[in-house]
Amino acid sequence: MQLPLNLSRAFAAALLATTAISGAAAQDFDWKAHQGETITFLANNNPWATNVLKYKDEFEALTGITLRVDTYQEQQMRQRLLTVLNAHSDEIDIFMTLPSREGRQFAAAGWYKDLKPYTQDAVSPDYDFDGFGSALVEAAVFDDVLTGVPLNIEGPILYYRKDIFEKCGLGAPSKLEDLPEISAKLKECAPDVTAFASRGLKPALPYTFSNFLHNVGGSYMKDGKSNLCSDEGKKAIGLYANLLKDYGPPGAVNYSFYQLTSLYREGRAAMSFQSSNEFPAVMEGGARLEDTGLMPLPAGDGGSHPTTIGWALAVSNFSSNPDAAWYFVQWASSPEMQAKLALEGIAPPRNAVAENAGYKAWLSEQPVRQEWQTALGHLADQGTSEVGYPIIQNPESREHIGQAVDAVLLGTSTVEEACAEADKQLNALIERE
């Protein structure tokens, strides 16, 4: 996986190597060491959290630790998290984090507990920290601090209705530039469904837009400056915005993963470019199992560079129970738990799970599951985690990207006007680093 990271692969390899546990340490491990303690987990309603919390009672029985859970929609979760961390409050012990989004920002603020010592000194004998892919571990390390443990691997992929494509005499798109023509034909042939859907919500949009930008050969920065007004940047903005404006759902500027999943699952979209992580929710009820094809976003002039990220589980640096919190982290990210979650469609970050006999059998039950796994393999091999600008203020940079694309989508700015305003704001943001 090609990830723009802040430490060498040699360091990550060394980190993994140092986690080999001595026989004595493994034998001394006690799951009941923190019996009677209470920890609080701030979760968002993404598929990983929804599925792992099905086993909450098992964790509490195993450890004797009481797990309190606060769950919010993703944007509300982020607002709650920022409030608590800014206050240096101990209200939250564990939280989900996207290193590709807020990793630099949170690390610079000192908000993450360093988990590296725990992976060396406080793990069960079967935890196998070195079973994680080194790139995913790397992505969560900032200034030699291991900020979180990988939970999944994900990225946006194209879900498309094979039955509608066949009815309209269309094949799957082979290159990025095919999408407008195919969408136009779908709109004419199947006017009762949305031809193309993707994220339009301003802060969420860069997750999907970044794949367009990279596939046309663009990048967010060049020579230390914002690069949205490059030829490639303008091409990506125009292509993405016009697909949603001309062929997307009404109110596309309000769409994030939840709306996309509902639209496609209910049979109201012919193409939906959305997270691989939503695969279980899309297939819920079984209506889309037989008629869906899955593939990475088609390559553009710049090749194929899918957005590839992973959530991680972090411990707050202000937690009053960090040792007990670590027990939840290692339980939730253990080989056993990640093998269970793989059968729920949560793409495993541990290499060994992909070879698990039960997981292979699950994949073989449905062709669409095999297509999902193939697409995930492409994400792992060719992906980039550059979602927004590689700066501490990455979350704020995403707002400006989303604003530029939405201005074109809504018709309030031309591509040239939108990218120029975004570059102005983003360069000011970069200069503040």
Coordinates of C-alpha atoms in Angstrom, one line a residue:
M1 CA 0.0 0.0 0.0
Q2 CA 1.5 3.4 -1.0
L3 CA 0.9 5.7 1.9
P4 CA 2.2 9.2 2.5
L5 CA 3.5 8.6 6.0
N6 CA 5.7 10.4 8.5
L7 CA 8.2 7.6 9.4
S8 CA 10.2 5.1 7.6
R9 CA 9.1 1.6 6.9
A10 CA 12.3 0.5 8.7
F11 CA 10.9 2.1 11.9
A12 CA 7.6 0.3 11.5
A13 CA 9.4 -3.0 10.9
A14 CA 11.4 -2.4 14.1
L15 CA 8.3 -1.5 16.0
L16 CA 6.7 -4.8 15.0
A17 CA 9.8 -6.7 15.7
T18 CA 10.0 -5.4 19.3
T19 CA 6.6 -6.8 20.1
A20 CA 7.6 -10.4 20.4
I21 CA 6.5 -11.4 23.9
S22 CA 8.7 -13.5 26.1
G23 CA 7.2 -16.7 27.5
A24 CA 7.2 -15.4 31.0
A25 CA 5.4 -12.2 30.1
A26 CA 2.7 -14.1 28.2
Q27 CA 2.2 -16.5 31.1
D28 CA 1.8 -13.6 33.5
F29 CA -1.0 -12.0 31.5
D30 CA -4.3 -11.9 33.4
W31 CA -7.5 -10.8 31.7
K32 CA -9.0 -10.1 35.1
A33 CA -6.2 -7.7 36.2
H34 CA -8.6 -4.7 36.0
Q35 CA -11.8 -6.4 37.3
G36 CA -14.2 -3.9 38.8
E37 CA -13.0 -0.9 36.8
T38 CA -15.2 1.1 34.4
I39 CA -14.1 2.5 31.0
T40 CA -16.0 4.7 28.5
F41 CA -15.8 4.1 24.7
L42 CA -16.8 6.9 22.4
A43 CA -18.0 5.2 19.2
N44 CA -19.5 6.4 15.9
N45 CA -22.2 4.3 14.2
N46 CA -19.9 2.9 11.6
P47 CA -20.1 -0.9 10.8
W48 CA -17.0 -1.8 12.8
A49 CA -18.4 -0.4 16.0
T50 CA -21.9 -1.7 15.4
N51 CA -20.6 -5.2 15.0
V52 CA -17.9 -5.3 17.7
L53 CA -20.4 -4.1 20.3
K54 CA -22.6 -7.1 19.7
Y55 CA -19.9 -8.9 21.8
K56 CA -19.8 -6.3 24.6
D57 CA -21.1 -8.8 27.1
E58 CA -18.3 -11.2 26.2
F59 CA -15.7 -8.6 26.9
E60 CA -17.2 -7.7 30.3
A61 CA -17.4 -11.4 31.3
L62 CA -13.8 -12.0 30.2
T63 CA -12.3 -9.0 32.0
G64 CA -14.7 -8.0 34.8
I65 CA -14.4 -4.5 33.3
T66 CA -17.6 -2.5 32.8
L67 CA -17.7 -0.9 29.4
R68 CA -19.8 2.2 29.0
V69 CA -20.5 3.2 25.4
D70 CA -21.5 6.5 24.0
T71 CA -22.5 6.2 20.3
Y72 CA -23.1 9.1 17.9
Q73 CA -23.4 9.8 14.2
E74 CA -19.8 10.4 12.9
Q75 CA -20.0 14.2 12.7
Q76 CA -21.6 14.4 16.2
M77 CA -19.0 12.0 17.5
R78 CA -16.2 14.2 16.3
Q79 CA -17.7 17.3 17.9
R80 CA -18.1 15.4 21.2
L81 CA -14.5 14.1 21.0
L82 CA -13.0 17.5 20.3
T83 CA -14.9 19.1 23.2
V84 CA -13.6 16.4 25.6
L85 CA -10.0 16.3 24.4
N86 CA -9.7 20.1 24.3
A87 CA -10.8 20.2 27.9
H88 CA -8.2 17.5 28.8
S89 CA -11.2 15.7 30.4
D90 CA -11.1 12.0 31.5
E91 CA -14.7 11.5 30.5
I92 CA -13.6 9.3 27.5
D93 CA -11.0 6.5 27.7
I94 CA -11.2 5.0 24.3
F95 CA -12.2 6.4 20.9
M96 CA -12.2 5.6 17.2
T97 CA -9.8 7.7 15.1
L98 CA -8.9 8.1 11.5
P99 CA -5.1 8.6 11.4
S100 CA -5.3 9.8 7.8
R101 CA -7.7 12.6 8.9
E102 CA -6.8 13.8 12.4
G103 CA -3.7 11.8 13.2
R104 CA -1.2 14.7 12.8
Q105 CA -3.5 17.1 14.5
F106 CA -4.3 15.0 17.6
A107 CA -0.7 13.8 17.9
A108 CA 0.6 17.4 17.8
A109 CA -1.8 18.3 20.5
G110 CA -0.7 15.4 22.7
W111 CA -4.1 13.8 22.8
Y112 CA -3.1 10.2 22.1
K113 CA -1.8 7.7 24.7
D114 CA 1.3 6.0 23.3
L115 CA 0.3 2.3 22.8
K116 CA 3.7 1.1 21.9
P117 CA 4.7 0.1 25.4
Y118 CA 1.4 -1.8 25.9
T119 CA 2.0 -3.9 22.7
Q120 CA 5.3 -4.9 24.2
D121 CA 4.5 -5.4 27.9
A122 CA 0.8 -6.0 28.4
V123 CA -0.6 -8.4 25.8
S124 CA -2.2 -11.8 25.9
P125 CA -0.1 -14.6 24.4
D126 CA -2.4 -14.9 21.4
Y127 CA -2.6 -11.2 20.5
D128 CA 0.1 -11.3 17.7
F129 CA 0.7 -7.6 17.2
D130 CA 3.1 -8.3 14.4
G131 CA 0.2 -9.9 12.5
F132 CA -1.0 -6.4 11.4
G133 CA 0.2 -5.2 8.1
S134 CA 3.2 -2.9 8.6
A135 CA 1.7 -0.1 6.4
L136 CA -1.4 0.1 8.7
V137 CA 0.8 0.3 11.8
E138 CA 2.9 3.0 10.1
A139 CA -0.1 5.0 9.3
A140 CA -0.9 5.3 13.0
V141 CA 2.6 6.4 14.1
F142 CA 3.4 10.1 14.5
D143 CA 6.6 11.3 16.1
D144 CA 7.4 7.8 17.3
V145 CA 4.0 7.5 19.1
L146 CA 1.8 4.6 18.2
T147 CA -1.5 6.5 18.3
G148 CA -3.9 3.6 17.6
V149 CA -4.3 -0.1 16.7
P150 CA -5.7 -0.9 13.2
L151 CA -9.3 -2.0 13.1
N152 CA -10.0 -2.4 9.4
I153 CA -8.9 -1.5 5.9
E154 CA -11.3 0.4 3.6
G155 CA -11.8 2.8 0.7
P156 CA -14.4 3.9 -1.7
I157 CA -15.4 1.4 -4.5
L158 CA -18.0 1.4 -7.2
Y159 CA -21.2 -0.5 -6.5
Y160 CA -23.2 -0.9 -9.7
R161 CA -26.4 -2.7 -10.7
K162 CA -25.5 -5.4 -13.2
D163 CA -29.2 -6.0 -14.1
I164 CA -29.7 -2.3 -15.0
F165 CA -26.5 -2.1 -17.0
E166 CA -27.5 -5.2 -18.9
K167 CA -31.0 -3.9 -19.6
C168 CA -29.4 -0.7 -20.9
G169 CA -26.9 -2.5 -23.0
L170 CA -23.9 -1.2 -21.0
G171 CA -20.8 -2.7 -19.7
A172 CA -18.9 -1.7 -16.6
P173 CA -16.9 1.4 -17.0
S174 CA -13.3 0.7 -18.1
K175 CA -11.9 4.2 -17.6
L176 CA -12.8 7.2 -15.5
E177 CA -13.8 9.3 -18.4
D178 CA -16.5 6.8 -19.3
L179 CA -18.6 7.8 -16.3
P180 CA -20.4 10.8 -17.7
E181 CA -21.4 9.0 -20.9
I182 CA -22.5 5.9 -19.0
S183 CA -24.5 8.0 -16.5
A184 CA -26.2 9.9 -19.3
K185 CA -27.3 6.6 -20.9
L186 CA -28.5 5.2 -17.6
K187 CA -30.5 8.4 -16.9
E188 CA -32.2 8.0 -20.3
C189 CA -32.7 4.2 -20.1
A190 CA -33.7 3.9 -16.4
P191 CA -35.0 7.4 -15.4
D192 CA -36.6 6.0 -12.2
V193 CA -33.2 5.5 -10.5
T194 CA -30.3 7.8 -9.8
A195 CA -27.6 7.2 -12.4
F196 CA -24.6 8.1 -10.2
A197 CA -24.3 8.8 -6.5
S198 CA -21.4 9.7 -4.3
R199 CA -20.6 11.9 -1.3
G200 CA -21.5 15.5 -1.5
L201 CA -21.5 16.5 2.2
K202 CA -18.7 19.1 2.5
P203 CA -16.5 17.5 5.2
A204 CA -17.2 13.9 3.9
L205 CA -16.7 14.6 0.2
P206 CA -12.8 14.4 0.1
Y207 CA -12.9 10.7 0.9
T208 CA -14.4 9.9 -2.5
F209 CA -13.2 13.0 -4.4
S210 CA -9.6 12.2 -3.6
N211 CA -9.8 9.0 -5.7
F212 CA -10.9 11.1 -8.7
L213 CA -8.1 13.6 -8.1
H214 CA -5.4 11.0 -7.9
N215 CA -6.7 9.0 -10.9
V216 CA -6.6 12.0 -13.2
G217 CA -3.0 12.5 -12.1
G218 CA -3.5 15.3 -9.6
S219 CA -2.2 16.0 -6.1
Y220 CA -3.3 18.3 -3.3
M221 CA 0.0 20.1 -2.9
K222 CA 3.0 20.9 -5.1
D223 CA 6.2 22.7 -4.0
G224 CA 4.6 23.5 -0.7
K225 CA 1.5 25.2 -2.2
S226 CA -2.1 24.2 -2.8
N227 CA -2.5 22.6 -6.2
L228 CA -6.3 22.5 -6.8
C229 CA -6.1 24.9 -9.7
S230 CA -3.7 22.7 -11.6
D231 CA -5.1 21.3 -14.9
E232 CA -5.6 17.9 -13.1
G233 CA -7.3 19.5 -10.1
K234 CA -9.7 21.5 -12.2
K235 CA -10.5 18.4 -14.3
A236 CA -11.2 16.3 -11.1
I237 CA -13.5 19.1 -9.6
G238 CA -15.4 19.5 -12.8
L239 CA -15.8 15.7 -13.4
Y240 CA -17.0 14.9 -9.9
A241 CA -19.2 18.0 -9.4
N242 CA -20.9 17.6 -12.8
L243 CA -21.6 13.9 -12.3
L244 CA -23.5 14.7 -9.1
K245 CA -25.2 17.8 -10.6
D246 CA -26.3 16.1 -13.8
Y247 CA -26.9 12.5 -12.7
G248 CA -26.8 12.5 -8.9
P249 CA -29.7 12.4 -6.3
P250 CA -31.6 15.5 -5.3
G251 CA -29.9 17.1 -2.4
A252 CA -26.5 15.5 -3.2
V253 CA -24.7 18.1 -1.2
N254 CA -26.1 16.5 2.0
Y255 CA -25.0 12.9 1.1
S256 CA -22.5 11.0 3.2
F257 CA -22.2 7.2 3.7
Y258 CA -25.6 6.8 5.4
Q259 CA -27.7 8.3 2.6
L260 CA -25.7 6.5 -0.1
T261 CA -26.1 3.1 1.6
S262 CA -29.9 3.6 1.9
L263 CA -30.3 4.8 -1.6
Y264 CA -28.4 1.9 -3.2
R265 CA -29.8 -0.8 -0.9
E266 CA -33.3 0.3 -1.6
G267 CA -32.7 -0.1 -5.4
R268 CA -32.8 3.6 -6.1
A269 CA -29.3 4.0 -7.6
A270 CA -27.6 2.4 -10.6
M271 CA -24.1 3.4 -9.5
S272 CA -22.9 4.3 -6.0
F273 CA -19.3 5.2 -5.3
Q274 CA -19.0 4.7 -1.6
S275 CA -17.0 3.0 1.1
S276 CA -16.1 -0.7 1.0
N277 CA -16.9 -0.6 4.7
E278 CA -20.6 -0.2 3.9
F279 CA -20.7 -3.5 2.1
P280 CA -22.5 -5.3 5.0
A281 CA -25.1 -2.5 5.3
V282 CA -25.6 -2.4 1.5
M283 CA -26.3 -6.1 1.4
E284 CA -28.5 -6.1 4.5
G285 CA -31.8 -7.8 3.6
G286 CA -30.3 -9.6 0.6
A287 CA -32.0 -7.5 -2.1
R288 CA -28.6 -6.5 -3.6
L289 CA -26.8 -9.8 -3.3
E290 CA -27.7 -11.1 -6.7
D291 CA -27.7 -7.9 -8.9
T292 CA -24.6 -6.0 -7.7
G293 CA -21.2 -5.7 -9.2
L294 CA -18.2 -4.2 -7.4
M295 CA -15.0 -2.7 -8.7
P296 CA -12.4 0.0 -7.9
L297 CA -13.0 3.4 -9.4
P298 CA -11.8 3.0 -13.1
A299 CA -8.3 4.3 -13.8
G300 CA -7.9 7.8 -15.4
D301 CA -5.0 9.4 -17.2
G302 CA -3.0 9.2 -14.0
G303 CA -3.6 5.5 -13.4
S304 CA -5.4 3.9 -10.5
H305 CA -4.7 5.3 -7.0
P306 CA -7.6 4.4 -4.7
T307 CA -8.2 6.1 -1.4
T308 CA -7.2 3.5 1.2
I309 CA -7.5 4.2 4.9
G310 CA -8.3 2.3 8.1
W311 CA -9.9 3.2 11.4
A312 CA -7.9 2.7 14.5
L313 CA -8.7 2.4 18.2
A314 CA -7.0 4.9 20.4
V315 CA -6.7 5.6 24.2
S316 CA -7.0 9.2 25.4
N317 CA -3.9 10.6 27.0
F318 CA -6.2 12.0 29.6
S319 CA -7.8 8.7 30.6
S320 CA -7.7 7.9 34.3
N321 CA -7.9 4.1 33.4
P322 CA -5.5 3.7 30.5
D323 CA -4.4 0.2 31.5
A324 CA -8.0 -1.1 31.5
A325 CA -8.7 0.8 28.3
W326 CA -5.8 -1.0 26.7
Y327 CA -7.5 -4.3 27.6
F328 CA -10.5 -3.3 25.5
V329 CA -8.3 -2.2 22.6
Q330 CA -6.5 -5.5 22.5
W331 CA -9.7 -7.6 22.9
A332 CA -11.5 -5.6 20.1
S333 CA -8.5 -5.9 17.7
S334 CA -7.5 -9.5 18.6
P335 CA -7.1 -12.2 15.9
E336 CA -10.2 -13.9 17.2
M337 CA -12.4 -10.8 17.1
Q338 CA -11.2 -9.7 13.7
A339 CA -11.9 -13.1 12.3
K340 CA -15.5 -12.8 13.6
L341 CA -15.9 -9.4 12.2
A342 CA -14.6 -10.5 8.8
L343 CA -17.6 -12.7 8.5
E344 CA -19.8 -9.6 9.0
G345 CA -18.0 -7.9 6.0
I346 CA -15.5 -5.9 8.0
A347 CA -12.3 -6.1 6.0
P348 CA -9.6 -7.5 8.2
P349 CA -6.3 -5.5 8.8
R350 CA -4.6 -8.7 9.9
N351 CA -3.0 -10.6 6.9
A352 CA -3.7 -14.0 8.4
V353 CA -7.5 -13.5 8.6
A354 CA -7.7 -13.3 4.8
E355 CA -6.4 -16.9 4.8
N356 CA -8.8 -18.1 7.4
A357 CA -10.8 -21.1 6.2
G358 CA -14.1 -19.8 7.6
Y359 CA -13.5 -16.4 5.9
K360 CA -12.7 -18.1 2.6
A361 CA -15.8 -20.2 2.8
W362 CA -17.9 -17.1 3.5
L363 CA -16.5 -15.3 0.5
S364 CA -17.2 -18.3 -1.7
E365 CA -20.9 -18.3 -0.8
Q366 CA -21.6 -15.2 -3.0
P367 CA -19.8 -13.9 -6.1
V368 CA -20.3 -10.3 -4.9
R369 CA -18.3 -11.1 -1.8
Q370 CA -15.5 -12.3 -3.9
E371 CA -15.6 -9.1 -6.0
W372 CA -15.5 -7.2 -2.7
Q373 CA -12.4 -9.0 -1.6
T374 CA -10.8 -8.5 -5.0
A375 CA -11.5 -4.8 -4.8
L376 CA -10.0 -4.7 -1.3
G377 CA -6.9 -6.3 -2.6
H378 CA -6.5 -3.6 -5.2
L379 CA -7.0 -1.0 -2.5
A380 CA -4.3 -2.6 -0.4
D381 CA -1.8 -2.9 -3.3
Q382 CA -2.4 0.5 -5.0
G383 CA -3.9 2.8 -2.4
T384 CA -2.9 6.1 -1.0
S385 CA -4.1 7.6 2.3
E386 CA -3.8 11.2 1.1
V387 CA -7.4 12.4 1.9
G388 CA -7.1 16.1 2.1
Y389 CA -3.9 18.0 2.7
P390 CA -1.0 16.3 4.5
I391 CA -0.8 19.0 7.2
I392 CA -1.8 19.2 10.8
Q393 CA -5.0 21.1 9.9
N394 CA -6.1 18.2 7.6
P395 CA -9.7 18.3 8.9
E396 CA -10.0 22.0 8.1
S397 CA -8.4 21.4 4.6
R398 CA -11.2 19.0 3.8
E399 CA -13.8 21.7 4.4
H400 CA -12.2 23.9 1.7
I401 CA -12.0 20.9 -0.7
G402 CA -15.7 20.2 -0.1
Q403 CA -16.7 23.8 -0.5
A404 CA -14.9 24.1 -3.9
V405 CA -16.6 21.0 -5.3
D406 CA -20.0 21.9 -3.8
A407 CA -19.8 25.4 -5.3
V408 CA -19.6 23.9 -8.8
L409 CA -22.2 21.3 -8.0
L410 CA -24.7 24.0 -6.9
G411 CA -23.8 26.3 -9.8
T412 CA -22.7 29.2 -7.6
S413 CA -19.1 29.2 -9.0
T414 CA -17.2 28.0 -12.1
V415 CA -14.5 25.5 -11.6
E416 CA -11.9 28.2 -12.0
E417 CA -13.5 30.5 -9.4
A418 CA -14.0 27.6 -7.0
C419 CA -10.5 26.3 -7.2
A420 CA -9.0 29.8 -7.0
E421 CA -10.9 30.6 -3.8
A422 CA -10.0 27.2 -2.3
D423 CA -6.3 27.6 -3.2
K424 CA -6.3 31.0 -1.5
Q425 CA -7.8 29.6 1.7
L426 CA -5.7 26.5 1.7
N427 CA -2.4 28.4 1.1
A428 CA -3.2 30.5 4.2
L429 CA -3.9 27.3 6.1
I430 CA -0.6 25.8 4.9
E431 CA 1.3 28.9 5.9
R432 CA 0.0 28.6 9.5
E433 CA 1.7 25.2 9.9

